[in-house]
Coordinates of C-alpha atoms and ligand atoms in Angstrom, one line a residue:
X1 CA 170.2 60.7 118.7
X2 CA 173.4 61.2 116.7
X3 CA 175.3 58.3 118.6
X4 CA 172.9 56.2 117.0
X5 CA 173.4 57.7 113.6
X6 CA 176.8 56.9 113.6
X7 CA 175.8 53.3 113.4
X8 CA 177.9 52.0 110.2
X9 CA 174.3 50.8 109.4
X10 CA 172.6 54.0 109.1
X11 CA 175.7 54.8 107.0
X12 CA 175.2 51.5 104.3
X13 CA 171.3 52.6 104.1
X14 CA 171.9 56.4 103.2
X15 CA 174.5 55.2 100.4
X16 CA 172.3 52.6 99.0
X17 CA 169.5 55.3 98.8
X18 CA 171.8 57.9 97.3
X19 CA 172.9 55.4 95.0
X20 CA 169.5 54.5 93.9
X21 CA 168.2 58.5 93.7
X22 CA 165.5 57.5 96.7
X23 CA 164.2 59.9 99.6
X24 CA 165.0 57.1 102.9
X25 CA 163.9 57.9 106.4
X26 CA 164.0 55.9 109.5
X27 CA 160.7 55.4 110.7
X28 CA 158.2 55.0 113.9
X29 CA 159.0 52.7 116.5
X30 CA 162.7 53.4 116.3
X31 CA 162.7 56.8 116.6
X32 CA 160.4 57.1 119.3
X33 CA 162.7 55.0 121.8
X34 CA 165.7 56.7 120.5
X35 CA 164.2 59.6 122.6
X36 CA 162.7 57.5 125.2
X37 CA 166.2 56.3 125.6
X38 CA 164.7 52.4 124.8
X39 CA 167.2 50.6 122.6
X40 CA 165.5 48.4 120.0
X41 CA 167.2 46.3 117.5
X42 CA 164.1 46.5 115.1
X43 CA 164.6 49.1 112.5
X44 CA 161.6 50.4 110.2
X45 CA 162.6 52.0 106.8
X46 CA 160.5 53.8 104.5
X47 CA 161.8 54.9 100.8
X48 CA 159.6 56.9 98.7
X49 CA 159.8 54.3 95.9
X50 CA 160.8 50.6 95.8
X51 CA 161.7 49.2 99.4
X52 CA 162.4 46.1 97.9
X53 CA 165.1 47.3 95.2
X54 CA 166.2 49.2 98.0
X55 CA 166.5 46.3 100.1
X56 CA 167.9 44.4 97.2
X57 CA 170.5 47.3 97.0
X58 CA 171.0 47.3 100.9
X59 CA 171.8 43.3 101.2
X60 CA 174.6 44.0 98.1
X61 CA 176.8 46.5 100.0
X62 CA 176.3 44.1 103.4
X63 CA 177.4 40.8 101.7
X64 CA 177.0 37.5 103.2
X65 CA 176.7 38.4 106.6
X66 CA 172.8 39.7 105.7
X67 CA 170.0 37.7 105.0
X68 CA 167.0 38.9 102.9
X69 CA 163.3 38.0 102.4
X70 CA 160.9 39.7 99.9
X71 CA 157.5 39.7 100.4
X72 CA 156.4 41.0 96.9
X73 CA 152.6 40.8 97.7
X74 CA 152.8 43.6 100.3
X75 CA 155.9 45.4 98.6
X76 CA 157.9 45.1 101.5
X77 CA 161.5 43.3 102.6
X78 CA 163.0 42.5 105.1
X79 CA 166.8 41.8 106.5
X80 CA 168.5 40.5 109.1
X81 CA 172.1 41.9 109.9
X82 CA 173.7 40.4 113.1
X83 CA 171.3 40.8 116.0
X84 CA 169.3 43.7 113.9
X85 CA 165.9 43.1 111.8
X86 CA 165.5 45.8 109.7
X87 CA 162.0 46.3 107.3
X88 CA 162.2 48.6 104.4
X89 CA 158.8 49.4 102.7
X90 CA 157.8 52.4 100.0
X91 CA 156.1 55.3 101.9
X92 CA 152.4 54.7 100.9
X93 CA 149.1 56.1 101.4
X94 CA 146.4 54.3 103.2
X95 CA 142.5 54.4 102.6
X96 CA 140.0 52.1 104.8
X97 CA 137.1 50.2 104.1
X98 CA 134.4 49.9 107.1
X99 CA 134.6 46.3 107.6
X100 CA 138.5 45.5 107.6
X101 CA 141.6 46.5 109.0
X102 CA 143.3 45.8 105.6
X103 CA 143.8 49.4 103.7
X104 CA 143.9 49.9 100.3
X105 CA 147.3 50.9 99.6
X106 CA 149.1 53.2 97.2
X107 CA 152.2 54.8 96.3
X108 CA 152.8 57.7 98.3
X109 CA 155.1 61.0 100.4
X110 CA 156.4 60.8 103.1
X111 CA 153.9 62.8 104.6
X112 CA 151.8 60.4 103.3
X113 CA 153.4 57.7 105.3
X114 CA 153.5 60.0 108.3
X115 CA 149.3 60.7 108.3
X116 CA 148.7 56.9 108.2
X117 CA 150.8 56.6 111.4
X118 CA 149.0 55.8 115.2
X119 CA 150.3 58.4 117.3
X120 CA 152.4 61.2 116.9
X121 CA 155.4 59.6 118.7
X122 CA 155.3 57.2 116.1
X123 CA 155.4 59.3 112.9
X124 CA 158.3 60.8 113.7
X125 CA 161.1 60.3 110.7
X126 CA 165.0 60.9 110.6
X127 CA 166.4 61.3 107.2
X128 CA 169.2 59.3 105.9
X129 CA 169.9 60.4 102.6
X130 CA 173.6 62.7 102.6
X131 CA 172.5 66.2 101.9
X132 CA 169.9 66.4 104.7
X133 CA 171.5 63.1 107.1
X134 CA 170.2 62.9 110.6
X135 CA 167.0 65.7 110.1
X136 CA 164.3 64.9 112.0
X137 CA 160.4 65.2 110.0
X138 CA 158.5 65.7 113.3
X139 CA 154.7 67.2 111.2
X140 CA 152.5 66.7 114.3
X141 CA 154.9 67.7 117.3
X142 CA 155.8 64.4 118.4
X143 CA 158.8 65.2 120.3
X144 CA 156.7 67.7 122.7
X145 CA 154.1 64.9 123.1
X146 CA 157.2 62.6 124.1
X147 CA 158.6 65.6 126.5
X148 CA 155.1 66.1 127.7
X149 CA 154.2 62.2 128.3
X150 CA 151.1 62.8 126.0
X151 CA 149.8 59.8 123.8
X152 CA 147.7 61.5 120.6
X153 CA 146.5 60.2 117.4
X154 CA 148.3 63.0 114.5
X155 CA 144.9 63.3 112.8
X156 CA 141.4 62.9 114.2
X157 CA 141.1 60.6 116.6
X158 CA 138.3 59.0 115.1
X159 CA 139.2 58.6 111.8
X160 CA 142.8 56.9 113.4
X161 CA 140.4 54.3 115.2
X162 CA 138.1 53.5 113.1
X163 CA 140.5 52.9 110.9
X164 CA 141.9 50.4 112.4
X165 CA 140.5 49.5 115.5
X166 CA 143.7 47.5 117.0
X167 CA 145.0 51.3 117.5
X168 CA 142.6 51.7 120.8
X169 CA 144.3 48.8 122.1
X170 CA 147.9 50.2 121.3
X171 CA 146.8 53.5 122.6
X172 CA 146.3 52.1 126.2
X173 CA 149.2 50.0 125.8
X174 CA 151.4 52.8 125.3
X175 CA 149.8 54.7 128.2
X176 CA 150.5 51.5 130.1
X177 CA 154.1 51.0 128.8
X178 CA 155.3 54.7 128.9
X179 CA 153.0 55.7 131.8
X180 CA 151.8 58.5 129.4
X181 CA 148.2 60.4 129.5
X182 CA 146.5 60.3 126.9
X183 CA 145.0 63.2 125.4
X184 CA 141.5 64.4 125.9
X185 CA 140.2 64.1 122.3
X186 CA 142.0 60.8 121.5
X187 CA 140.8 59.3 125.1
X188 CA 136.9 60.3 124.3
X189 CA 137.3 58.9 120.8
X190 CA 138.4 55.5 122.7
X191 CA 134.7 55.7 123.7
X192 CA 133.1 57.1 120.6
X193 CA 134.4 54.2 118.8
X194 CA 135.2 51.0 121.0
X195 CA 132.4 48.6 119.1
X196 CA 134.7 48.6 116.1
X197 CA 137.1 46.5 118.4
X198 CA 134.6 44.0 117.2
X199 CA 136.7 43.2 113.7
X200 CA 139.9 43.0 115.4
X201 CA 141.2 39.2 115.7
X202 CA 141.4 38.0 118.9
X203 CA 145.2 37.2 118.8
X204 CA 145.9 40.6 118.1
X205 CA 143.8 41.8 120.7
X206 CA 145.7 39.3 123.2
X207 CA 149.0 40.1 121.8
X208 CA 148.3 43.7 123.3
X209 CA 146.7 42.7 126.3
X210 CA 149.8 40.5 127.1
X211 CA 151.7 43.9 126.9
X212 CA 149.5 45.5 129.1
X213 CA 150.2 42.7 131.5
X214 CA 154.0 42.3 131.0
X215 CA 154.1 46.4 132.7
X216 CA 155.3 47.4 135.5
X217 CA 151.9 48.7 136.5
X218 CA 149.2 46.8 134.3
X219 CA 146.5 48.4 136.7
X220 CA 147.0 51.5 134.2
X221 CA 146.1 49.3 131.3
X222 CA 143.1 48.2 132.6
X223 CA 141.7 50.7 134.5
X224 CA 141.5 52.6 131.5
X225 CA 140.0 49.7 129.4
X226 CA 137.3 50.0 132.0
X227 CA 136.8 53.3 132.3
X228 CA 136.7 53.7 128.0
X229 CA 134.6 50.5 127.8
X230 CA 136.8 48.5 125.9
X231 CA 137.0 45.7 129.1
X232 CA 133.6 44.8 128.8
X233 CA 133.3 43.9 125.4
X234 CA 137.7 41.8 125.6
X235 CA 137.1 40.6 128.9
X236 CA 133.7 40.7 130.3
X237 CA 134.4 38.2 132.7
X238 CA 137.0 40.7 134.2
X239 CA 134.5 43.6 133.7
X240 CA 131.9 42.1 135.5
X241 CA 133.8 42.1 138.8
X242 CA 133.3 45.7 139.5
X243 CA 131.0 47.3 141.9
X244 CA 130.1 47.0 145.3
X245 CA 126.7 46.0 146.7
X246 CA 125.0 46.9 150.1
X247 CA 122.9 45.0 152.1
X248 CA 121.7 46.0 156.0
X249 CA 124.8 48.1 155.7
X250 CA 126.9 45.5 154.9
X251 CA 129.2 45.9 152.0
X252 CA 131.8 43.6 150.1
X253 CA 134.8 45.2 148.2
X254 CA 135.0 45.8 144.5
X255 CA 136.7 42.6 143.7
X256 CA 137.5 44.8 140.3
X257 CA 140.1 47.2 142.1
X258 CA 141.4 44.6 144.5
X259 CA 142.0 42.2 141.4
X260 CA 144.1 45.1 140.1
X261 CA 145.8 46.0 143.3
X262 CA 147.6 42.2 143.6
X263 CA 148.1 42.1 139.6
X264 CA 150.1 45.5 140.9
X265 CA 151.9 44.2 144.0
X266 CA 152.7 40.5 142.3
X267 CA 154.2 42.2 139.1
X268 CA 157.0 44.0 141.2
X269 CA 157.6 40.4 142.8
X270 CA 157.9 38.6 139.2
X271 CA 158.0 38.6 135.7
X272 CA 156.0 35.4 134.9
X273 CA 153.4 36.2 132.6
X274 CA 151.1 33.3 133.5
X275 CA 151.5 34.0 136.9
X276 CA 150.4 37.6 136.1
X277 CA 147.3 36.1 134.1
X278 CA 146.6 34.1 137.3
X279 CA 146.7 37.1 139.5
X280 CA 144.2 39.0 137.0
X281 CA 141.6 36.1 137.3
X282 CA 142.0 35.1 141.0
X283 CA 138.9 35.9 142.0
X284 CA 137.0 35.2 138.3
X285 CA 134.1 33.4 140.3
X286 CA 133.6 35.8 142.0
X287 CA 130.3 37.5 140.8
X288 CA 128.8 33.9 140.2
X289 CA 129.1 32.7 143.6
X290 CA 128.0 36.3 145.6
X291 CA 126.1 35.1 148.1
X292 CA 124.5 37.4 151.1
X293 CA 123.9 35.8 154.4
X294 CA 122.2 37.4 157.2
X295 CA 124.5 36.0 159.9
X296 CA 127.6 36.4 158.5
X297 CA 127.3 38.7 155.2
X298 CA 128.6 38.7 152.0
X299 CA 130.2 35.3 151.3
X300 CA 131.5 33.6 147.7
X301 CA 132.0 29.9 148.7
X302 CA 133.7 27.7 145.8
X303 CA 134.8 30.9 143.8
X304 CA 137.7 29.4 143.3
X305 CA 136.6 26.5 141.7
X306 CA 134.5 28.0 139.7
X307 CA 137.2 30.3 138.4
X308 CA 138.9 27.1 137.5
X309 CA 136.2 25.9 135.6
X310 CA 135.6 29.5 133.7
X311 CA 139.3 29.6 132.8
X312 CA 138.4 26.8 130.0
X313 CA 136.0 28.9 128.2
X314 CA 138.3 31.9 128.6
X315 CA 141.5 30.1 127.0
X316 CA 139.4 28.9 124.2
X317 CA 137.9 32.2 123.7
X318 CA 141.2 34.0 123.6
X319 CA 142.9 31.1 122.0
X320 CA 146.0 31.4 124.8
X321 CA 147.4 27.9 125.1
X322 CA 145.0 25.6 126.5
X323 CA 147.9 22.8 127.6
X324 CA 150.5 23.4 129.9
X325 CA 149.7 27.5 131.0
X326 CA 146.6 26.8 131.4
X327 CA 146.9 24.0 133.8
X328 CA 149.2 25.9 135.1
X329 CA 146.9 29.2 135.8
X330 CA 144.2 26.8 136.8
X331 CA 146.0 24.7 139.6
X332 CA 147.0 28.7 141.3
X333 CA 143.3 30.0 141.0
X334 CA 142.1 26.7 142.5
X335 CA 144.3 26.6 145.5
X336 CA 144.7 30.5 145.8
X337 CA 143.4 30.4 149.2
X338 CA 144.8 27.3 150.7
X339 CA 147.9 28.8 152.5
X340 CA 145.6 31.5 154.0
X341 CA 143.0 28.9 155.1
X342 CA 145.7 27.0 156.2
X343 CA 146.5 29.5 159.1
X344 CA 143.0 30.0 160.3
X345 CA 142.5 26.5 160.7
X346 CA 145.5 25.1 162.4
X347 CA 148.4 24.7 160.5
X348 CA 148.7 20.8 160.7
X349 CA 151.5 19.0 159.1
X350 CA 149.3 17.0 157.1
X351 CA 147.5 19.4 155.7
X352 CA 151.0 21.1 154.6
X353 CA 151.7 17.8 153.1
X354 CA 148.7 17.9 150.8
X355 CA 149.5 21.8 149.9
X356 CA 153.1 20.5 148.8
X357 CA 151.6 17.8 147.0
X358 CA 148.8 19.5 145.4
X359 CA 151.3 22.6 144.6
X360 CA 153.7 20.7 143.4
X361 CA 157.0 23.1 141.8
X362 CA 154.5 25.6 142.0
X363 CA 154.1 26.3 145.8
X364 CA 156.7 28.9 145.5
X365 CA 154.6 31.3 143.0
X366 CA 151.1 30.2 144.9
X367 CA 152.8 31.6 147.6
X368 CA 153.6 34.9 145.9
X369 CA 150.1 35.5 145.1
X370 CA 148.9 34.6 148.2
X371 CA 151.1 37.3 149.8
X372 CA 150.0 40.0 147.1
X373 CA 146.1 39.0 148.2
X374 CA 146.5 40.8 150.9
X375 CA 145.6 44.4 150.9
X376 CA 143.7 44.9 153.7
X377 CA 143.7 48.8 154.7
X378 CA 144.3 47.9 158.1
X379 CA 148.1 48.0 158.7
X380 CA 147.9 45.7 161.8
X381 CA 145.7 42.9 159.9
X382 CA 148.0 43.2 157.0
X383 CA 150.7 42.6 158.8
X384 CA 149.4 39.5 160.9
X385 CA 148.1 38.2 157.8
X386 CA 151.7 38.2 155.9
X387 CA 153.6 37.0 159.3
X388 CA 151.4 34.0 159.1
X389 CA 152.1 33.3 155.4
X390 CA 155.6 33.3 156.6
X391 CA 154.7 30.5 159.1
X392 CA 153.3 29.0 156.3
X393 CA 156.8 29.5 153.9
X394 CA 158.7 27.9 156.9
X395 CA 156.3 25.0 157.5
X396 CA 156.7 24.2 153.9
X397 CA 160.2 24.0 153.8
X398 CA 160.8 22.1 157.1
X399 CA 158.0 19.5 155.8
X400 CA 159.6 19.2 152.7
X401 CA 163.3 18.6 154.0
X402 CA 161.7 16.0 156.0
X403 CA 158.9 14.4 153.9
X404 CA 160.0 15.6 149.6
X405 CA 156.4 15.2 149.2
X406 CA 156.3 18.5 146.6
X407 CA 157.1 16.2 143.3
X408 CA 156.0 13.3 145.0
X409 CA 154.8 9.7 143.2
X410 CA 153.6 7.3 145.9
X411 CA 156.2 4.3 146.4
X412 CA 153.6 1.9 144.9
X413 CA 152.2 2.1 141.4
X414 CA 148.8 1.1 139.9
X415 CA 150.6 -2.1 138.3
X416 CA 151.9 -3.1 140.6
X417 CA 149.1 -3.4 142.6
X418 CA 147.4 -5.3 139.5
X419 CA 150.2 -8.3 139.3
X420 CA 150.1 -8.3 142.9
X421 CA 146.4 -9.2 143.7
X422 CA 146.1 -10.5 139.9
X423 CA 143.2 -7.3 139.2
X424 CA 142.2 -6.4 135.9
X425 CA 142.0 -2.3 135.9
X426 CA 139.1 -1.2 138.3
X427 CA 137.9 0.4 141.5
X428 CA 139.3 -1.9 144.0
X429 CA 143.3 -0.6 142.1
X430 CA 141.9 3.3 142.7
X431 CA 140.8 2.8 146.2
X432 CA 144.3 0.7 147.4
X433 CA 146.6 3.4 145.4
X434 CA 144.7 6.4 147.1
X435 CA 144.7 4.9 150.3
X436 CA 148.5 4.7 150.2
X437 CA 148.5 8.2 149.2
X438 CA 147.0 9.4 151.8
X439 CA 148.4 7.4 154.4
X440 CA 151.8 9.0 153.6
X441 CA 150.2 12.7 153.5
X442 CA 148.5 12.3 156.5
X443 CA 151.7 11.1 158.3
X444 CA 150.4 7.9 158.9
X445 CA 153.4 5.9 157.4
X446 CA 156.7 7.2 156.0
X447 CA 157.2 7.5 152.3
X448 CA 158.6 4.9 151.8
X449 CA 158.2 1.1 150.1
X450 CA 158.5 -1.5 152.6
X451 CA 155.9 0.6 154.4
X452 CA 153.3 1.4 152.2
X453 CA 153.5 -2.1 151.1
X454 CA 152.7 -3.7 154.8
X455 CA 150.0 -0.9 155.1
X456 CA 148.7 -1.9 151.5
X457 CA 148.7 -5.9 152.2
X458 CA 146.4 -4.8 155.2
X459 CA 144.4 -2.8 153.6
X460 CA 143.8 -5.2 151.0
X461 CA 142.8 -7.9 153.8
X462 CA 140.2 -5.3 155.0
X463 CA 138.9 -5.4 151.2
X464 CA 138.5 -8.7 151.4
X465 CA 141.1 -8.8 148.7
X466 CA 143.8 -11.4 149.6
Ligands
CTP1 N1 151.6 51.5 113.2 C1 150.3 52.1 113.0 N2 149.2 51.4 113.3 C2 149.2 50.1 113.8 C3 150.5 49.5 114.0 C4 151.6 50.2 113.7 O1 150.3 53.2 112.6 N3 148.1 49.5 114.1 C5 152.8 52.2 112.8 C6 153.3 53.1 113.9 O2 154.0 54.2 113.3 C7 154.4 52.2 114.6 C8 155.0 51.5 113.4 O3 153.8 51.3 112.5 O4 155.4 53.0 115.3 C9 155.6 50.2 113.7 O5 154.7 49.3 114.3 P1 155.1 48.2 115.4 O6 156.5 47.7 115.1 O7 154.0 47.2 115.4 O8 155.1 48.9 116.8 P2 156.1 49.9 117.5 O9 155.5 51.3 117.5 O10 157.5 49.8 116.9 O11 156.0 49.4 119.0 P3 156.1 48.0 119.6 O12 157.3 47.3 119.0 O13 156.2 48.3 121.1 O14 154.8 47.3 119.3

């Protein structure tokens, strides 16, 4: 802790506050990941008076180099120093109405400050003022909870929540984040009071659920959305793939746990958070397309295609950006399966063709999310399932080396076609252009112009077109 007190920063602050006769404390976040050991650049600062005349005060002794905004309709600033965002606010006190997250807010201690805090790990404080520089206001035993991995709301649990409701989210965030358990009373109150989720905006609720993601072991996260009820009300579409059903003794697997198991495995394999959305809804169609069959059990035909199709609604619904990601997390749930079915049919170089043009740039994440699919308890399948997927990798690249089908635009266009056989826009264009297409996928001609064109001018003679 006292390297970071040394900061010349730290130093400005606690002479602007002496200067201006003000109690200043470094607040929350900050402190925490001092002693989680996670350096952060963002700074809180409370003052019991004026943040902004402190701020005002704090931009003076920096000079140029700092750059302040005021936002006088919540009383707080804010400046940027180098590669450092630091907000100063008065310490206030905090009272709730039931149907908003917004407090009523009022001059107030420090202690005040500290009892509208989250958690305990976040009301810790570190003075900065001279006479008591670098003491640490630790009211609710924060620095045990941090020893003893233990997330825990300072006052009751209940009133914490209902408060503000976003606070369940952060609660199993932080448990996600810091792999921390959290504490009987605060976990049941998760429970008591999860309908009140109900006034939180939906971006705020996403922002959280990204973080839950973004860990290194989002299972945690949502596992304990689950078990609390939370999931069902944020993501019942995710909630609804849990259970397992019996019929004659046949049984299929909770799709809810195996979801989690390759959001797990993919997420020590990559950091990209759409393909980490993708993993979570894989296997979204599931439920909708459980079918049993008495010959050959349970079955789910088209799941994947319904999952595309459900993906819509659920990017509107969490308004996550319906362009580009989404696209993106469609075309992998859609074609999730294709590499594995590719090896149980016959792995034909056509049909690896179409994969590479389907996939596009993408083939190399389908491919990691194929491989995290499997997690088949039985070692011996596993393994035969993942050296095939490696037949798969290699077929890919050989095919591509040979064929650059993966960004590929067939070597004639719909206009051409047009001034060729003098067409207007209509079927006759479609039918020629896909023909071509899959001519060069299926290996029937090379991908190239002189060609497709021969295999289009007969084509078109077939069509009764020239
Ligand atoms: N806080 C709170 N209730 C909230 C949000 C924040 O009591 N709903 C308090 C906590 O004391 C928190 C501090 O405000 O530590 C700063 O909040 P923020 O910057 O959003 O979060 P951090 O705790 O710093 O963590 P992270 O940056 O990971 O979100």
């Amino acid at each position: 802790m006292q390297s970071y007190l040394k900061n010349p920063l730290f130093k400005t602050l606690s002479t602007c506050a002496d200067e201006l006769g003000m109690e200043c404390y470094v607040i929350g976040g900050f402190v925490r990941d001092i002693f989680l050991k996670r350096p952060s650049n963002d700074i809180d600062v409370v003052v019991v008076g004026s943040g902004i005349t402190m701020a005002e005060q704090v931009k003076k002794a920096l000079g140029k180099q700092a750059n302040l905004a005021v936002f006088k309709n919540f009383g707080t600033a804010q400046i940027k120093y180098k590669d450092t965002e630091i907000e100063l606010v008065g310490a206030r006190r905090e009272s709730y109405t039931r149907g908003s997250r917004k407090p009523i807010v009022e001059d107030g201690t420090l202690q005040d400050d500290q009892n509208r805090r989250d958690f305990t790990i976040n009301a810790l404080a570190i003075c900065l003022n001279q006479d008591r520089y670098g003491a640490l206001l630790d009211p609710f035993g924060g620095i045990t909870d941090i020893e003893n991995k233990i997330i825990r709301t300072p006052l009751d649990p209940d009133i914490t929540f209902s408060d503000d409701p976003l606070r369940m989210l952060r609660c199993i965030r932080f448990a996600t984040q810091l792999h921390f358990h959290i504490e009987d009373k605060t976990y049941q109150s998760l429970i008591t009071n999860k309908e009140r989720i109900k006034i939180v905006s939906i971006e705020r609720i996403v922002e959280e659920l990204n973080k839950i993601i973004k860990s290194p072991k989002p299972s945690i996260g949502f596992i304990l959305l689950k078990k609390t009820g939370l999931l069902a009300l944020i993501l019942p579409e995710i909630d609804a793939l849990s259970g397992v059903e019996t019929i004659n003794g046949k049984s299929h697997k909770d799709v809810f746990y195996h979801t989690l198991e390759v959001l797990d495995k993919l997420a020590t394999k990559t950091d990209n958070v759409w393909l980490r959305w993708a993993a979570l809804f894989h296997d979204v169609g599931k439920p909708a397309t459980k079918r049993f069959d008495k010959k050959i059990g349970w079955t789910f035909h088209n799941h994947n295609y319904i999952g595309e199709r459900m993906l819509t609604h659920i990017f509107k619904r969490l308004k996550l950006p319906m362009g580009e990601q989404m696209r993106y997390v469609q075309k992998i749930v859609t074609l999730h399966m294709r590499p594995i079915a590719l090896v149980e049919e016959e792995i034909t170089d056509s049909a690896v063709r179409r994969l590479l043009f389907e996939a596009g740039d993408d083939i190399d994440d389908l491919m990691i999310l194929c491989e995290a699919d499997i997690t088949s308890k039985n070692e011996a399948k596993a393994q035969r399932h993942l050296q095939n997927l490696q037949i798969v990798r290699q077929k890919l690249k050989d095919i591509e080396q040979k064929d650059h089908v993966r960004n590929f635009q067939p070597p004639i266009d719909g206009k051409e076609i047009m001034e060729l056989f003098n067409l207007p826009p209509c079927a006759e264009v479609g039918t020629l252009k896909t023909a071509i297409k899959d001519a060069i996928l299926d290996g029937i001609i090379p991908n190239e112009y002189d060609a497709a064109y021969s295999f289009m001018m007969q084509k078109a003679k077939e069509m009764g077109l020239s």
